[in-house]
Coordinates of C-alpha atoms in Angstrom, one line a residue:
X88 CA 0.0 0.0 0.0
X89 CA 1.9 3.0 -1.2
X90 CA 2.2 5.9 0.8
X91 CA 2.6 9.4 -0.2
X92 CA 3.8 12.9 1.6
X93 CA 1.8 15.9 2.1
X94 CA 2.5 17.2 -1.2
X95 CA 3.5 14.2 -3.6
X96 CA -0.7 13.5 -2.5
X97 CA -1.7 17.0 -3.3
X98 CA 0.0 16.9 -6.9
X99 CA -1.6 13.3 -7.7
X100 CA -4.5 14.9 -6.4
X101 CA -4.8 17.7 -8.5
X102 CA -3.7 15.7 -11.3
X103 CA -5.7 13.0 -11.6
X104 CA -8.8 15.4 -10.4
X105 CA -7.8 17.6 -13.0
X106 CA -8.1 14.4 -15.7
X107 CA -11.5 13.5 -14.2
X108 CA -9.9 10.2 -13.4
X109 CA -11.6 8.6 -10.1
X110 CA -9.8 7.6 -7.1
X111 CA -10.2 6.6 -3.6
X112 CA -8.2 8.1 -0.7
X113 CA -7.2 8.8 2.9
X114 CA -5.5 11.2 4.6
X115 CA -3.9 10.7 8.3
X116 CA -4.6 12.9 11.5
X117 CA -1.2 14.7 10.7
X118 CA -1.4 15.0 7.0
X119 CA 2.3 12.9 7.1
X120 CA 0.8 9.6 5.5
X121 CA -1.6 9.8 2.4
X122 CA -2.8 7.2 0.4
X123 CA -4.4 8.5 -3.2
X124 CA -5.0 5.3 -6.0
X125 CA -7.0 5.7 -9.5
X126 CA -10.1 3.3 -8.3
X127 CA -8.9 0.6 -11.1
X128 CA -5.9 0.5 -9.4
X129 CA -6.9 0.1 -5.9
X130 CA -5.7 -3.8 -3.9
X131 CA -8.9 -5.0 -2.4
X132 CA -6.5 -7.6 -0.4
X133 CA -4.9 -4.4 0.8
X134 CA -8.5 -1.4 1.0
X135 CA -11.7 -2.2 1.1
X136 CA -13.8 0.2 1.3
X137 CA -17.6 1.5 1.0
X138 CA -18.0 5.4 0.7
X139 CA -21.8 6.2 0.5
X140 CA -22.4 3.4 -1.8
X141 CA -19.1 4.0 -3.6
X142 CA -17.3 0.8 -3.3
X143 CA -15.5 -2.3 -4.2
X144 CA -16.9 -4.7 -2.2
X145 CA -18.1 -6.7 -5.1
X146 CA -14.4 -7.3 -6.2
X147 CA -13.8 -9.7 -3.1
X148 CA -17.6 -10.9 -3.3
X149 CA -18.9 -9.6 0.1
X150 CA -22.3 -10.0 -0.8
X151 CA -25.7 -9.4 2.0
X152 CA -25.4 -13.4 2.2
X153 CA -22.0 -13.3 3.5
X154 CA -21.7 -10.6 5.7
X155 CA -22.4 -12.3 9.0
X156 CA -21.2 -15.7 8.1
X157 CA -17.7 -15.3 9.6
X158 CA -19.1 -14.0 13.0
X159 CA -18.4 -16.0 16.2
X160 CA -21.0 -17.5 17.6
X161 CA -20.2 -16.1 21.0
X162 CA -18.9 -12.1 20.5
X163 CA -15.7 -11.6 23.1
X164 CA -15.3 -7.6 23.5
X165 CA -13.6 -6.5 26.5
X166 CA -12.6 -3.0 27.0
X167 CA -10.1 -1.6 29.5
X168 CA -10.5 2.5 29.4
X169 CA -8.1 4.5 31.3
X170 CA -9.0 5.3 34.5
X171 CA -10.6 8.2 35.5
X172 CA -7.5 9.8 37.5
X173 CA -5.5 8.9 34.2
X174 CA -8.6 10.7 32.0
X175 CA -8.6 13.5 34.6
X176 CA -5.1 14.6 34.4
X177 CA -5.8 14.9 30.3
X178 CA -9.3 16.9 30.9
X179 CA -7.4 19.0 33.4
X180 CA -4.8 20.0 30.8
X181 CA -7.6 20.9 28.1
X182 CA -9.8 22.6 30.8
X183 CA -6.6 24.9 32.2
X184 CA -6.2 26.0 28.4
X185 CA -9.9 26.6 27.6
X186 CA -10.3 29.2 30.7
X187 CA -7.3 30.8 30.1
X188 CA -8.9 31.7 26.8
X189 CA -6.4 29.8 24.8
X190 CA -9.3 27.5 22.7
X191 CA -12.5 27.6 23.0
X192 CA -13.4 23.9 21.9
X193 CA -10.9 21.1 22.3
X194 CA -11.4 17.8 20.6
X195 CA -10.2 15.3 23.7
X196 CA -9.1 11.4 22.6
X197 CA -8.3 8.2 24.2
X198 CA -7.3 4.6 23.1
X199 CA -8.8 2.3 24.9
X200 CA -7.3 -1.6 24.5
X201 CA -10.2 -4.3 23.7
X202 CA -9.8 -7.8 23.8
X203 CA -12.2 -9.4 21.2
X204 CA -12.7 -12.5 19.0
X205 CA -13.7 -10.3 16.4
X206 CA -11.0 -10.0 13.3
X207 CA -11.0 -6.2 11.8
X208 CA -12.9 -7.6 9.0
X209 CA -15.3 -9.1 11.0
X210 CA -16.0 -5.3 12.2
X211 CA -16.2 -4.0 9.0
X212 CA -18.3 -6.6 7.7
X213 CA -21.2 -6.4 10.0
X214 CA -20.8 -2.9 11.3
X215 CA -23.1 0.2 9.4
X216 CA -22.2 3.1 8.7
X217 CA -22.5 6.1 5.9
X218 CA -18.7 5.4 5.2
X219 CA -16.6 2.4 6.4
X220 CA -13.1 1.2 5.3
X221 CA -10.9 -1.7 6.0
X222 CA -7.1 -1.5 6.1
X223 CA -5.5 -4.9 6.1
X224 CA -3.6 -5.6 9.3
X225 CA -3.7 -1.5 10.4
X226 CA -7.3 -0.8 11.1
X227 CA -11.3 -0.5 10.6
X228 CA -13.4 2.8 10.3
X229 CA -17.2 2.8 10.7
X230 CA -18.0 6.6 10.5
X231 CA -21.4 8.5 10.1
X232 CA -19.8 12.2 9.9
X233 CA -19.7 13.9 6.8
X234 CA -15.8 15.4 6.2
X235 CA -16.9 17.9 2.6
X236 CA -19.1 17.1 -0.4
X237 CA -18.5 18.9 -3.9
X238 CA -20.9 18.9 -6.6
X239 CA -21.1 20.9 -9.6
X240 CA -19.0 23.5 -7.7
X241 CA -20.4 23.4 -4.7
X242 CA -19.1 22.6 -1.5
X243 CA -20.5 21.5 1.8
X244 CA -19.9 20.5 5.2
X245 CA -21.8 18.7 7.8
X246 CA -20.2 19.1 11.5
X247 CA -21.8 16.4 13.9
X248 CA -22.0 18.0 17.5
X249 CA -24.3 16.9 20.1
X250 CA -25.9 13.6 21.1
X251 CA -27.9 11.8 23.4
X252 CA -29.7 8.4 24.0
X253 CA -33.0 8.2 21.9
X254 CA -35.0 6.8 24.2
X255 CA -34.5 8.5 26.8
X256 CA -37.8 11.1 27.4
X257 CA -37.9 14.4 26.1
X258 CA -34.7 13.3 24.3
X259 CA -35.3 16.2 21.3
X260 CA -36.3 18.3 23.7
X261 CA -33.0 17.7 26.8
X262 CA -30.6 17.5 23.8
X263 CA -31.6 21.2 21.6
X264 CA -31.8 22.9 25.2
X265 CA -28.1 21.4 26.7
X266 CA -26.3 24.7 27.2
X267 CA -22.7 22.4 26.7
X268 CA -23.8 21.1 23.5
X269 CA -25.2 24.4 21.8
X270 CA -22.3 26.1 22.8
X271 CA -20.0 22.5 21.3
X272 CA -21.8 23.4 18.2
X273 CA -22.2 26.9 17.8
X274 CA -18.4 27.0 18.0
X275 CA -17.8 24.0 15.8
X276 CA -19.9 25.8 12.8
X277 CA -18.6 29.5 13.0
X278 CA -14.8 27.1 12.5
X279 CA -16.1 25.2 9.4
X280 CA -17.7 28.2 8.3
X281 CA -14.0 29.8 8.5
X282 CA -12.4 27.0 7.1
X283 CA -14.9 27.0 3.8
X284 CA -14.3 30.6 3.2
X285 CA -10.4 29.7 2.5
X286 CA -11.6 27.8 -0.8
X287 CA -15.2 29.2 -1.3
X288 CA -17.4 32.5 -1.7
X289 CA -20.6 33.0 -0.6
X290 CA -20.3 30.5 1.9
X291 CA -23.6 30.7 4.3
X292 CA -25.1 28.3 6.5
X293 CA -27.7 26.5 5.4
X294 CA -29.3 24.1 8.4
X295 CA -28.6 25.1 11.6
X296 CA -28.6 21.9 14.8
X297 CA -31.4 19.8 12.5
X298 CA -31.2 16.3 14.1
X299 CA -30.5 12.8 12.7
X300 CA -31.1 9.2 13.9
X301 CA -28.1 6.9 14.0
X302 CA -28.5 3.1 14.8
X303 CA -26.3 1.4 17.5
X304 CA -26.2 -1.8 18.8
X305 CA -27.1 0.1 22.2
X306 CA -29.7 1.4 20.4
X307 CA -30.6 4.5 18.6
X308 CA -29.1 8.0 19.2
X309 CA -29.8 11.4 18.2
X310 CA -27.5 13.3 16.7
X311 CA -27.1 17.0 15.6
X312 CA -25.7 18.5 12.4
X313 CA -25.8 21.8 10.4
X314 CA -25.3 21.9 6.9
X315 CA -22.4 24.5 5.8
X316 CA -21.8 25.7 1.8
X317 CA -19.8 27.5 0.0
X318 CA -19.1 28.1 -4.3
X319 CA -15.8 27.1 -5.8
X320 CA -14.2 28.8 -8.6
X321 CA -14.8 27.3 -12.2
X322 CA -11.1 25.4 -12.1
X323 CA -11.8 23.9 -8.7
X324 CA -10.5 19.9 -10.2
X325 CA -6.9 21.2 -11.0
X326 CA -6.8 22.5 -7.4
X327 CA -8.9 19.6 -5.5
X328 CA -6.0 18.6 -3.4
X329 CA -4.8 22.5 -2.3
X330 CA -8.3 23.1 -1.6
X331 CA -9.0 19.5 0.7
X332 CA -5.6 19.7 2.6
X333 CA -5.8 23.9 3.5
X334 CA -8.8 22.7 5.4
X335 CA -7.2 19.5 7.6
X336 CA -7.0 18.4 10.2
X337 CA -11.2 18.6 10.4
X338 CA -12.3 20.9 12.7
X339 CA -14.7 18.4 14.6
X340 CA -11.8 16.9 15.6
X341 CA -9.8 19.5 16.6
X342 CA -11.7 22.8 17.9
X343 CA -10.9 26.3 17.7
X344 CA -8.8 27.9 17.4
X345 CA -7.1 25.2 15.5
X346 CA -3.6 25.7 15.3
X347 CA -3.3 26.2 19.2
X348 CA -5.9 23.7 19.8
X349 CA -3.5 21.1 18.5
X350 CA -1.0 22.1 19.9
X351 CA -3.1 21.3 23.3
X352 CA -4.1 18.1 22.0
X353 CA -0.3 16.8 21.1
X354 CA 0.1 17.7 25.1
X355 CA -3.0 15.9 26.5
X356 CA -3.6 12.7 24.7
X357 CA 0.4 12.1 24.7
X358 CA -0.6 9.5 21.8
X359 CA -0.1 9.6 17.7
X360 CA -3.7 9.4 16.4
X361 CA -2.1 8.2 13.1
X362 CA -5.3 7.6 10.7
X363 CA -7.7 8.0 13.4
X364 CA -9.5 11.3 13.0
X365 CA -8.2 11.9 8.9
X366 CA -10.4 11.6 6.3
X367 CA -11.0 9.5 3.5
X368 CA -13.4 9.5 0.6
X369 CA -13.4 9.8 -3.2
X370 CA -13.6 11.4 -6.0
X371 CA -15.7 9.7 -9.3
X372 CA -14.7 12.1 -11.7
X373 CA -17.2 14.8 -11.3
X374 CA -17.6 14.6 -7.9
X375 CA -16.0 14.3 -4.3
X376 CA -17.4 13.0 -1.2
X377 CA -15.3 12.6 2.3
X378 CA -15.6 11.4 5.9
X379 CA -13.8 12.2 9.2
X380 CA -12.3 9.0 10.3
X381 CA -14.0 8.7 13.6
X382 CA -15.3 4.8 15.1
X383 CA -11.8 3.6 14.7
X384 CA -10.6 0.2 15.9
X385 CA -6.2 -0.5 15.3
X386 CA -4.9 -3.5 15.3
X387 CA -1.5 -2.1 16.7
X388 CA 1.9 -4.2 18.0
X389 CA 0.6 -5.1 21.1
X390 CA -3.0 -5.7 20.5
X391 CA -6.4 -4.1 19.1
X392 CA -7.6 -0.5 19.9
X393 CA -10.7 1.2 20.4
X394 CA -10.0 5.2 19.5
X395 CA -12.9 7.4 20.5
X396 CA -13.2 11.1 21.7
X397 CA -15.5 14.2 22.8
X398 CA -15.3 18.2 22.5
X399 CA -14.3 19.6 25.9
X400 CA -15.8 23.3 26.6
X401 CA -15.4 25.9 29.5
X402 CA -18.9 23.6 30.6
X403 CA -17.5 20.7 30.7
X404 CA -16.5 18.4 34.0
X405 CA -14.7 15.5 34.0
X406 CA -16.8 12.9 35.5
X407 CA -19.9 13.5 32.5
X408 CA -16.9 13.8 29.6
X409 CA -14.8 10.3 31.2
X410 CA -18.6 8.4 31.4
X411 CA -19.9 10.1 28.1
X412 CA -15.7 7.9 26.4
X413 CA -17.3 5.2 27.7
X414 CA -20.5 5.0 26.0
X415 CA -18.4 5.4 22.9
X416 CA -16.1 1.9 23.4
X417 CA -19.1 -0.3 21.8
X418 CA -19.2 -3.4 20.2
X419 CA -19.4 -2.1 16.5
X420 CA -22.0 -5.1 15.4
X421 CA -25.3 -5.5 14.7

């Protein structure tokens, strides 16, 4: 699987974008490690992938019949987070910076080790998502959130920011009025917004906090999103990979301001996300659509991973943020 820098992937990029020539790709947290392949070209014992329905699953026959053949018949997942004096001294770090007004919304991350019988195919097979991806040997992605979409110039964003247990009651109702998650989001789209406007005019916000459904195997959860756009000059192809890397890392997975905001990440986790929290997607030619790599499991040297993460604000405390990580280290099977 061939790797490329920052800006050997921004050239192939631009170049085969520029041809209208189709390709699949993904980008790491860093922006160090980039893999870009024509979609002809692309090793299904190396990448498989479905992107939205884009996909190549047919080529090594995983069919609806297949898909949950391979389980176990008994599912093994044991997760070992850190402890909450270990998370504590992480939140403590973010929350220091936040009130001494140097972000305003930092993107917090653990890995958590899980013992399982489940193979990283096995996850990818029988997990759902909007966009999932399957890296031999290195790691599985099962991710519902939107990175950017271009269409006939137009480009758009979809920050996901805010959730909370379906069934619990009044769940619309306890999640639109949470002071902590407006103020998560409300930060979250004025940054995309400002990210857009480096590539695009006009940009404007189009759906402000509207609320999806997304399907667990704890159940259902709501979540919000607002929908972000933004108009691309006429030659946008020949400049597709300028245009996706002067917007990484993703601001959902970073917070605000971003350059100092990572620099308070790098000190807090005291982890290399690696691939976890890039992007991936494709381009068919004509169009481009991309996830942030979020619902990551790595098979790393010393066993398999479970990365998840939460935006930290001036609200936050560290007891709700340490039990909301939790709830994210799930079996990824339905």
């Amino acid at each position: 699987m061939k790797l490329y820098s920052k800006q050997e992937a921004i050239a192939r990029m631009n170049m085969l974008a520029g041809c209208s020539k189709s390709f699949v790709f993904l980008i790491d947290y860093s922006q160090e490690q980039v893999y870009v392949e024509e979609t002809a070209e692309v090793s299904p014992e190396e990448l498989i992938y479905n992107l939205n329905g884009f996909t190549n699953e047919a080529v090594v026959g995983l069919t609806d019949e297949l898909l949950s053949e391979s389980l176990p018949e008994q599912i093994e997942w044991i997760s070992q987070p850190v402890s909450f004096q270990e998370y504590r001294r992480a939140f403590g770090y973010v929350k220091k910076n936040i009130l001494a007004g140097n972000s305003f919304l930092t993107n917090l991350t653990c890995r958590t080790p899980v013992q399982t019988n489940l193979t990283l195919k096995d996850i990818y097979c029988n997990s759902r998502a909007l966009y999932k991806v399957w890296v031999k040997n290195r790691f599985v992605v099962f991710s519902p959130e939107i990175f950017v979409r271009i269409k006939k110039r137009i480009i758009s964003s979809y920050p996901m920011k805010g959730t909370i247990d379906a069934t619990l009651p009044n769940a619309v109702q306890t999640l639109m009025n949470d002071g902590k998650e407006a103020a998560e989001h409300a930060t979250i789209v004025d940054l995309i917004r400002n990210d857009l406007s480096i590539v695009a005019s006009r940009v404007r916000v189009e759906r402000y906090r509207y609320i999806d459904v997304l399907p667990t195997n704890r159940g259902p959860i709501l979540q919000t999103s607002s929908e972000i756009c933004g108009e691309l000059p006429a030659d946008y192809k020949q400049q597709l990979g300028d245009i996706l890397f002067s917007m990484l890392p993703a601001g959902s997975i970073t917070g605000a301001p971003k350059k100092k905001t990572m620099q308070i990440i790098r000190e807090a986790e005291g982890y290399e996300r690696g691939f976890y929290t890039g992007i991936t997607g494709y381009f068919d030619g004509d169009s481009l659509d991309s996830a942030v790599m979020i619902r990551f499991v790595e098979q790393e040297a010393d066993g398999m991973y479970f990365k998840s993460g939460g935006g930290i604000t001036f609200k936050s405390d560290a007891h709700s943020e340490y039990e909301e990580m939790k709830q994210k280290i799930y079996v990824p099977i339905y």
